[in-house]
Structures are given as C-alpha cells and as structure tokens.
XYZ file of N, CA and C in Angstrom:
513
model
N 44.969 -125.642 -105.855
C 44.545 -124.676 -106.662
C 44.110 -125.497 -108.037
N 43.339 -125.048 -108.768
C 42.906 -125.915 -110.032
C 43.699 -125.655 -111.123
N 44.501 -126.668 -111.566
C 45.412 -126.374 -112.711
C 44.955 -127.135 -113.991
N 43.716 -127.767 -113.738
C 42.992 -128.345 -115.088
C 41.847 -127.551 -115.597
N 41.838 -127.236 -116.630
C 40.696 -126.438 -117.513
C 39.735 -127.490 -118.021
N 38.565 -127.547 -117.277
C 37.535 -128.596 -117.782
C 37.101 -128.007 -119.366
N 36.412 -129.018 -119.989
C 35.862 -128.721 -121.271
C 34.889 -127.796 -121.351
N 33.905 -127.767 -120.346
C 32.698 -126.832 -120.019
C 32.991 -125.828 -119.204
N 34.035 -125.678 -118.682
C 34.297 -124.630 -117.587
C 34.002 -122.990 -118.039
N 33.445 -122.268 -117.200
C 33.157 -120.912 -117.420
C 33.225 -120.235 -116.099
N 33.617 -119.050 -116.273
C 33.543 -118.257 -115.104
C 34.829 -118.169 -114.131
N 35.614 -119.138 -114.233
C 36.928 -119.003 -113.558
C 37.956 -118.102 -114.040
N 38.491 -117.708 -113.066
C 39.588 -116.293 -113.259
C 40.888 -116.893 -112.469
N 42.008 -117.158 -113.431
C 43.262 -117.765 -112.818
C 44.238 -116.866 -112.645
N 44.838 -116.506 -111.630
C 46.005 -115.358 -111.458
C 47.230 -116.245 -111.365
N 48.153 -115.803 -112.241
C 49.511 -116.389 -112.417
C 50.531 -115.338 -111.989
N 51.533 -115.519 -111.141
C 52.718 -114.885 -111.073
C 53.863 -115.469 -112.228
N 54.140 -114.433 -113.050
C 55.132 -114.745 -114.177
C 55.870 -113.417 -114.581
N 57.105 -113.521 -114.294
C 58.084 -112.363 -114.790
C 58.522 -112.868 -116.067
N 58.043 -112.045 -117.352
C 58.774 -112.468 -118.562
C 60.305 -112.352 -118.751
N 60.878 -113.200 -119.307
C 62.367 -113.080 -119.461
C 62.821 -111.862 -120.148
N 61.877 -111.562 -121.124
C 62.257 -110.418 -121.943
C 60.816 -109.667 -122.299
N 60.921 -108.437 -123.092
C 59.867 -107.601 -123.224
C 59.340 -108.163 -124.788
N 59.703 -109.207 -125.449
C 59.284 -109.486 -126.573
C 58.122 -110.615 -126.341
N 56.785 -110.041 -126.789
C 55.870 -111.132 -126.597
C 55.606 -111.606 -125.207
N 55.190 -110.932 -124.108
C 55.099 -111.548 -122.915
C 54.066 -112.518 -122.803
N 52.930 -112.331 -123.529
C 51.808 -113.442 -123.526
C 52.175 -114.529 -124.220
N 53.038 -114.691 -125.051
C 53.550 -115.602 -125.917
C 54.501 -116.534 -124.870
N 55.160 -115.818 -124.114
C 56.318 -116.408 -123.267
C 55.632 -117.290 -122.151
N 54.365 -116.349 -121.682
C 53.443 -116.874 -120.600
C 52.830 -118.299 -120.819
N 52.350 -118.098 -122.263
C 51.583 -119.262 -122.997
C 52.419 -120.392 -122.896
N 53.677 -120.392 -123.399
C 54.701 -121.424 -123.362
C 54.916 -121.890 -121.967
N 55.146 -120.804 -121.033
C 55.571 -121.588 -119.543
C 54.477 -122.304 -118.962
N 53.202 -121.964 -119.213
C 52.072 -122.751 -118.822
C 51.708 -124.016 -119.533
N 52.439 -124.174 -120.638
C 52.045 -125.352 -121.512
C 51.020 -125.359 -122.435
N 50.517 -124.291 -122.855
C 49.257 -124.290 -123.628
C 49.617 -123.733 -125.103
N 48.852 -124.511 -125.972
C 49.250 -124.149 -127.416
C 48.733 -122.844 -127.870
N 47.562 -122.615 -127.347
C 46.822 -121.541 -127.766
C 45.850 -120.586 -126.831
N 45.938 -119.338 -126.720
C 45.269 -118.782 -125.847
C 44.416 -117.591 -126.717
N 43.081 -117.261 -126.218
C 42.612 -116.155 -126.699
C 43.090 -114.849 -126.036
N 43.850 -114.038 -126.746
C 44.340 -113.002 -126.192
C 43.306 -111.730 -125.410
N 42.249 -111.878 -125.798
C 41.160 -110.937 -125.287
C 40.869 -111.246 -123.894
N 41.103 -112.690 -123.517
C 40.676 -113.161 -122.116
C 41.907 -113.278 -121.426
N 43.272 -112.721 -121.699
C 44.241 -112.787 -120.678
C 44.705 -111.231 -120.664
N 44.928 -111.082 -119.365
C 45.281 -109.462 -119.047
C 46.789 -109.670 -118.398
N 47.654 -108.862 -118.985
C 49.211 -108.947 -118.568
C 49.039 -107.696 -117.518
N 49.358 -107.657 -116.192
C 49.376 -106.621 -115.446
C 50.664 -106.603 -114.778
N 51.292 -105.244 -114.998
C 52.441 -105.137 -114.220
C 52.141 -104.301 -113.117
N 52.474 -105.012 -111.840
C 51.921 -104.578 -110.533
C 52.325 -103.109 -110.078
N 53.423 -102.783 -110.652
C 53.960 -101.449 -110.452
C 52.915 -100.288 -110.941
N 52.655 -100.692 -111.965
C 51.428 -99.824 -112.701
C 50.301 -99.641 -112.132
N 49.884 -100.203 -111.177
C 48.751 -100.281 -110.254
C 48.973 -99.018 -109.269
N 50.184 -98.564 -109.103
C 50.304 -97.683 -108.061
C 49.924 -97.999 -106.753
N 48.743 -97.316 -106.111
C 48.598 -97.619 -104.679
C 47.515 -98.803 -104.502
N 46.806 -99.211 -105.578
C 45.560 -99.950 -105.703
C 46.412 -101.385 -105.542
N 46.012 -102.281 -104.640
C 46.304 -103.456 -104.475
C 45.729 -104.334 -105.330
N 46.250 -105.444 -105.550
C 45.793 -106.426 -106.543
C 44.338 -106.949 -106.272
N 44.077 -107.132 -104.882
C 42.792 -107.544 -104.465
C 41.574 -106.529 -105.026
N 41.842 -105.194 -104.747
C 40.946 -104.351 -105.249
C 40.863 -104.239 -106.576
N 41.973 -104.490 -107.544
C 41.817 -104.435 -108.999
C 40.990 -105.404 -109.325
N 41.180 -106.823 -108.866
C 40.379 -107.798 -109.047
C 39.187 -107.772 -108.616
N 38.604 -107.144 -107.624
C 37.340 -106.865 -107.262
C 36.612 -106.152 -108.293
N 37.381 -104.857 -108.624
C 36.824 -103.746 -109.759
C 36.628 -104.480 -110.862
N 37.696 -105.006 -111.595
C 37.670 -105.290 -112.796
C 37.306 -106.713 -113.211
N 37.182 -107.638 -112.201
C 36.528 -108.842 -112.464
C 35.438 -109.077 -111.581
N 34.855 -108.318 -110.944
C 33.625 -108.553 -109.741
C 33.735 -109.779 -109.058
N 35.120 -109.932 -108.547
C 35.296 -110.973 -107.735
C 34.856 -110.588 -106.217
N 34.272 -111.539 -105.601
C 33.701 -111.187 -104.241
C 34.730 -110.752 -103.328
N 34.762 -109.814 -102.322
C 35.793 -109.321 -101.633
C 36.305 -110.437 -100.395
N 34.962 -111.316 -99.924
C 35.241 -112.395 -99.294
C 36.118 -113.386 -99.557
N 35.873 -113.531 -100.842
C 36.682 -114.817 -101.605
C 38.122 -114.219 -101.839
N 38.225 -113.142 -102.030
C 39.745 -112.559 -102.197
C 40.567 -112.461 -100.864
N 39.782 -112.304 -99.837
C 40.437 -111.980 -98.523
C 40.890 -113.611 -98.126
N 40.428 -114.599 -98.497
C 41.107 -115.976 -98.150
C 42.103 -116.153 -99.121
N 42.500 -115.451 -99.927
C 43.686 -115.852 -100.832
C 44.954 -114.989 -100.260
N 45.694 -115.720 -99.438
C 46.710 -114.781 -98.840
C 48.046 -114.899 -100.055
N 48.000 -115.506 -100.821
C 48.972 -115.721 -101.703
C 49.091 -114.161 -102.614
N 48.050 -113.560 -102.590
C 48.060 -112.236 -103.532
C 48.784 -111.262 -102.766
N 49.206 -111.475 -101.449
C 49.992 -110.389 -100.645
C 51.468 -110.427 -101.041
N 51.961 -109.188 -101.260
C 53.546 -109.260 -101.329
C 53.870 -109.532 -102.614
N 52.988 -109.599 -103.817
C 53.493 -109.943 -105.083
C 54.139 -108.900 -105.732
N 55.292 -108.940 -106.472
C 55.847 -107.744 -107.139
C 56.089 -108.230 -108.752
N 56.213 -107.430 -109.701
C 56.697 -107.950 -110.892
C 55.420 -107.954 -111.723
N 55.143 -108.925 -112.460
C 54.053 -109.090 -113.283
C 53.052 -110.272 -112.800
N 51.827 -110.247 -113.193
C 50.728 -111.060 -113.047
C 50.003 -111.288 -114.326
N 49.397 -112.319 -114.640
C 48.562 -112.872 -115.918
C 47.331 -113.193 -115.170
N 46.310 -112.516 -115.812
C 45.005 -112.916 -115.044
C 44.216 -113.420 -116.316
N 43.861 -114.852 -116.173
C 43.395 -115.578 -117.331
C 41.912 -116.094 -117.052
N 41.104 -115.577 -118.150
C 39.665 -116.264 -117.743
C 39.577 -117.663 -118.511
N 38.663 -118.562 -118.081
C 38.324 -119.911 -118.748
C 38.352 -119.720 -120.141
N 37.491 -118.529 -120.800
C 37.390 -118.635 -122.248
C 38.554 -118.281 -123.007
N 39.654 -118.181 -122.363
C 40.937 -117.956 -122.939
C 41.808 -119.095 -123.400
N 41.097 -120.341 -122.837
C 41.900 -121.531 -123.218
C 41.030 -122.089 -124.773
N 41.770 -122.125 -125.576
C 41.072 -122.623 -126.888
C 40.970 -124.231 -127.039
N 42.076 -124.734 -126.524
C 41.868 -126.334 -126.588
C 41.531 -126.835 -125.104
N 40.431 -127.458 -125.047
C 40.053 -128.112 -123.822
C 39.816 -129.547 -123.792
N 39.822 -130.310 -122.854
C 40.465 -129.935 -121.567
C 41.912 -129.841 -121.488
N 42.784 -129.229 -120.672
C 43.925 -128.950 -120.716
C 44.387 -128.971 -119.280
N 45.716 -129.458 -118.873
C 46.318 -129.521 -117.599
C 47.558 -128.318 -117.841
N 47.500 -127.401 -116.903
C 48.347 -126.239 -117.145
C 49.784 -126.844 -116.233
N 50.966 -126.343 -116.796
C 51.896 -126.671 -115.869
C 52.209 -125.371 -115.065
N 52.071 -125.646 -113.844
C 52.125 -124.526 -113.010
C 53.483 -124.712 -111.855
N 54.265 -125.676 -112.274
C 55.336 -125.832 -111.508
C 56.688 -125.202 -112.169
N 56.276 -124.473 -113.341
C 57.443 -123.828 -114.063
C 57.511 -122.372 -113.434
N 58.251 -121.444 -114.371
C 58.181 -120.224 -114.043
C 57.030 -119.192 -113.644
N 55.949 -119.857 -114.378
C 54.621 -119.282 -114.233
C 53.868 -120.057 -112.870
N 53.752 -119.327 -112.006
C 53.163 -119.959 -110.598
C 51.716 -119.458 -110.342
N 50.792 -120.370 -110.375
C 49.448 -120.195 -110.141
C 49.178 -119.795 -108.544
N 48.582 -118.505 -108.529
C 48.583 -117.949 -107.160
C 47.079 -118.059 -106.848
N 46.245 -117.819 -107.546
C 44.873 -117.850 -107.057
C 43.907 -118.649 -108.300
N 43.023 -119.208 -107.780
C 41.828 -119.504 -108.708
C 40.468 -119.153 -108.060
N 39.955 -118.094 -108.771
C 38.779 -117.430 -108.443
C 37.619 -117.500 -109.364
N 36.450 -117.136 -108.789
C 35.153 -117.286 -109.680
C 34.454 -116.117 -109.833
N 34.200 -115.466 -111.142
C 33.377 -114.391 -111.420
C 32.043 -114.687 -110.926
N 31.213 -113.914 -110.773
C 29.796 -113.805 -110.387
C 29.148 -114.375 -111.552
N 27.931 -115.323 -111.199
C 27.348 -115.920 -112.560
C 26.402 -114.591 -113.263
N 26.788 -114.758 -114.475
C 25.986 -113.493 -115.148
C 24.592 -114.222 -115.430
N 24.101 -115.478 -115.234
C 22.876 -115.822 -115.393
C 22.026 -115.617 -113.934
N 21.289 -114.683 -114.020
C 20.748 -114.509 -112.805
C 19.306 -115.272 -112.882
N 18.733 -114.848 -111.548
C 17.228 -115.669 -111.529
C 16.171 -114.853 -112.546
N 15.186 -115.422 -112.544
C 14.149 -114.864 -113.215
C 13.661 -113.351 -112.688
N 13.281 -112.608 -113.549
C 12.661 -111.429 -112.985
C 11.290 -111.592 -112.357
N 10.765 -110.788 -111.554
C 9.688 -110.952 -110.926
C 8.593 -110.940 -111.929
N 7.487 -111.595 -111.787
C 6.410 -111.896 -112.841
C 5.768 -110.377 -113.385
N 5.543 -110.105 -114.559
C 5.099 -108.788 -115.054
C 3.570 -108.826 -114.790
N 2.977 -107.813 -114.119
C 1.802 -107.666 -113.748
C 1.091 -106.957 -114.913
N 0.017 -107.492 -115.885
C -0.861 -106.894 -116.716
C -2.060 -107.419 -116.807
N -3.070 -106.592 -117.096
C -4.437 -106.986 -117.097
C -4.546 -108.053 -118.156
N -3.921 -108.226 -119.102
C -4.048 -109.359 -120.157
C -3.478 -110.808 -119.527
N -2.782 -110.664 -118.587
C -2.005 -112.150 -117.843
C -3.000 -112.443 -116.910
N -4.007 -111.749 -116.483
C -4.944 -112.040 -115.298
C -6.110 -113.059 -115.942
N -6.668 -113.826 -115.074
C -7.563 -114.627 -115.592
C -7.304 -115.981 -115.550
N -8.342 -116.935 -115.759
C -8.103 -118.311 -115.887
C -8.072 -118.959 -117.289
N -6.991 -119.544 -117.587
C -7.131 -120.262 -118.845
C -8.068 -121.320 -119.036
N -8.761 -121.333 -120.004
C -9.750 -122.321 -120.422
C -9.793 -122.489 -121.882
N -9.872 -123.805 -122.259
C -9.797 -124.181 -123.610
C -11.108 -123.613 -124.302
N -10.771 -123.264 -125.552
C -11.831 -122.503 -126.234
C -12.958 -123.384 -126.527
N -14.300 -122.704 -126.371
C -15.444 -123.465 -126.630
C -15.929 -123.264 -128.062
N -16.735 -124.295 -128.495
C -17.141 -124.158 -129.852
C -18.237 -123.422 -130.070
N -18.078 -122.373 -131.002
C -19.078 -121.428 -131.271
C -20.271 -121.989 -132.009
N -21.534 -121.448 -131.542
C -22.655 -121.986 -132.260
C -22.782 -121.545 -133.598
N -23.028 -122.193 -134.727
C -23.132 -121.557 -136.069
C -24.248 -120.541 -136.095
N -24.006 -119.481 -136.988
C -25.056 -118.384 -137.017
C -26.070 -118.882 -137.814
N -27.288 -118.082 -137.935
C -28.300 -118.561 -138.497
C -28.181 -118.603 -140.191
N -27.350 -117.603 -140.621
C -26.956 -117.568 -142.200
C -26.362 -118.945 -142.374
N -25.260 -119.403 -141.517
C -24.523 -120.584 -141.888
C -25.513 -121.639 -141.889
N -26.604 -121.748 -141.033
C -27.245 -123.009 -140.858
C -28.355 -123.013 -142.332
N -28.690 -121.666 -142.755
C -29.355 -121.733 -143.967
C -28.646 -122.120 -145.287
N -27.457 -121.649 -145.289
C -26.604 -122.276 -146.353
C -26.365 -123.778 -146.438
N -26.316 -124.268 -145.192
C -26.289 -125.715 -145.206
C -27.434 -126.574 -145.419
N -28.528 -125.886 -145.255
C -29.992 -126.356 -145.511
C -30.192 -126.390 -146.885
N -29.691 -125.233 -147.551
C -29.836 -124.877 -149.150
C -29.070 -125.652 -149.817
N -27.874 -126.069 -149.478
C -26.895 -127.106 -150.081
C -27.421 -128.121 -150.101
N -27.863 -128.775 -148.851
C -28.511 -130.093 -148.813
C -29.705 -130.342 -149.990
N -30.704 -129.108 -149.709
C -31.798 -129.133 -150.747
C -31.406 -129.334 -152.215
N -30.337 -128.649 -152.567
C -29.792 -128.556 -153.947
C -29.441 -130.078 -154.476
N -28.691 -130.562 -153.588
C -28.015 -131.914 -153.743
C -29.339 -132.973 -153.849
N -30.125 -132.835 -153.029
C -31.378 -133.774 -153.096
C -32.348 -133.609 -154.547
N -32.552 -132.267 -154.759
C -32.953 -131.989 -156.052
C -32.187 -132.523 -157.311
N -30.887 -132.411 -157.189
C -29.990 -132.905 -158.351
C -30.043 -134.296 -158.290
N -30.316 -135.019 -157.232
C -30.230 -136.509 -157.095
C -31.489 -136.753 -157.849
N -32.691 -136.428 -157.334
C -34.042 -136.312 -158.010
C -34.101 -136.214 -159.637
N -33.356 -135.335 -160.112
C -33.323 -135.140 -161.339
C -32.423 -136.164 -162.276
N -31.536 -136.751 -161.492
C -30.679 -137.829 -162.160
C -31.616 -139.045 -162.214
N -32.266 -139.249 -161.242
C -33.195 -140.430 -161.086
C -34.198 -140.489 -162.159
N -34.840 -139.205 -162.362
C -35.907 -139.055 -163.509
C -35.158 -139.112 -164.717
N -33.972 -138.928 -165.017
C -33.316 -138.963 -166.293
C -32.991 -140.537 -166.321
N -32.599 -141.192 -165.666
C -32.500 -142.505 -165.611
C -33.662 -143.465 -165.770
N -34.766 -143.149 -165.179
C -36.041 -143.902 -165.428
C -36.601 -143.430 -166.893
N -36.450 -142.278 -167.185
C -37.084 -141.998 -168.418
C -36.235 -142.480 -169.575
N -35.111 -142.834 -169.604
C -34.170 -142.814 -170.388
C -33.902 -144.161 -170.954
C-alpha cells in the first residue's frame, strides 16, 4: 500500500483503521498518529463503523466515493473491521510530498482511486455553421466608386504638382 503522498497526487483515497484514545478531537489525534502536521478537514471523513448499520464499508466507499466495486472486492482488509475508520483524500494533505507513519496506531487498510473526473471529449456538435471547407479569405475586388476616388486623388495630386511647378518657373 502506498504510504507516500506525492506532490501532484490526485484522486487517491486512503482508508485508515484508527480508534482514537478519546473523544476529544479525533481528527487531530489521527493527524498526529500518521505523522502529518496539517490536514484539510473537508477531505477527511471520520466514520464510526457501528453507525453504518447494515451497510458494509465496501458499499459505503462505493456510494460515497464512487470507488469501483471490482477494486473494492480485491481489498480483503476491509472485512471484519470494527471501531473507527478515517477516509482521507489526496487533497487533504497540505504539505507535500509526505511519508505517512502507518506502523503506529493508525493502520493503512486500503489505497483506492476515485474515478477520473476528467472525461473524454464529448462527441462533436453537428451544426450547419460547422460544415464546409475552411479556405483562406480571398481579396475582394475594389468597387467602381473606390477606383473613381483613387483616380480623382491621383489627378488632384498631379494638378497640385503642376501648379507648384508653374509657381516655381514664374517666380
């Protein structure tokens, strides 16, 4: 089982069997038992197994964390647990990388993986605007008015130049 939390690890769910010595801050006692200085409490779930009633821990993990039933069937350590378990997501560990103490009162029972939330791409959207072949835009032919304007501008410049030449010659 993986007792090292990598710097970029996501989607891993670790199940620890840990019976806190007292009811005073069980998450802080658990944190100390696994040798971690900080945990994000939102990503740590403390489960009293007796509170699950007839629901086995496997079913709870399958429903609450969407763990694949086939993966859960391979973990025999989940059978016969009593007392308390702490279910910890990768995102709970604030300082990374970290190596967890699993030889203490907190015993690592299972390392499981949540399904990837990043799915494949959706099928392409079929629309009329998406059909056709993309071609580079072609240069538009200038209109007759634009051409007339350009010719008039050139004619005015030529006449202005002629006037300037006449002034220079006559002056």
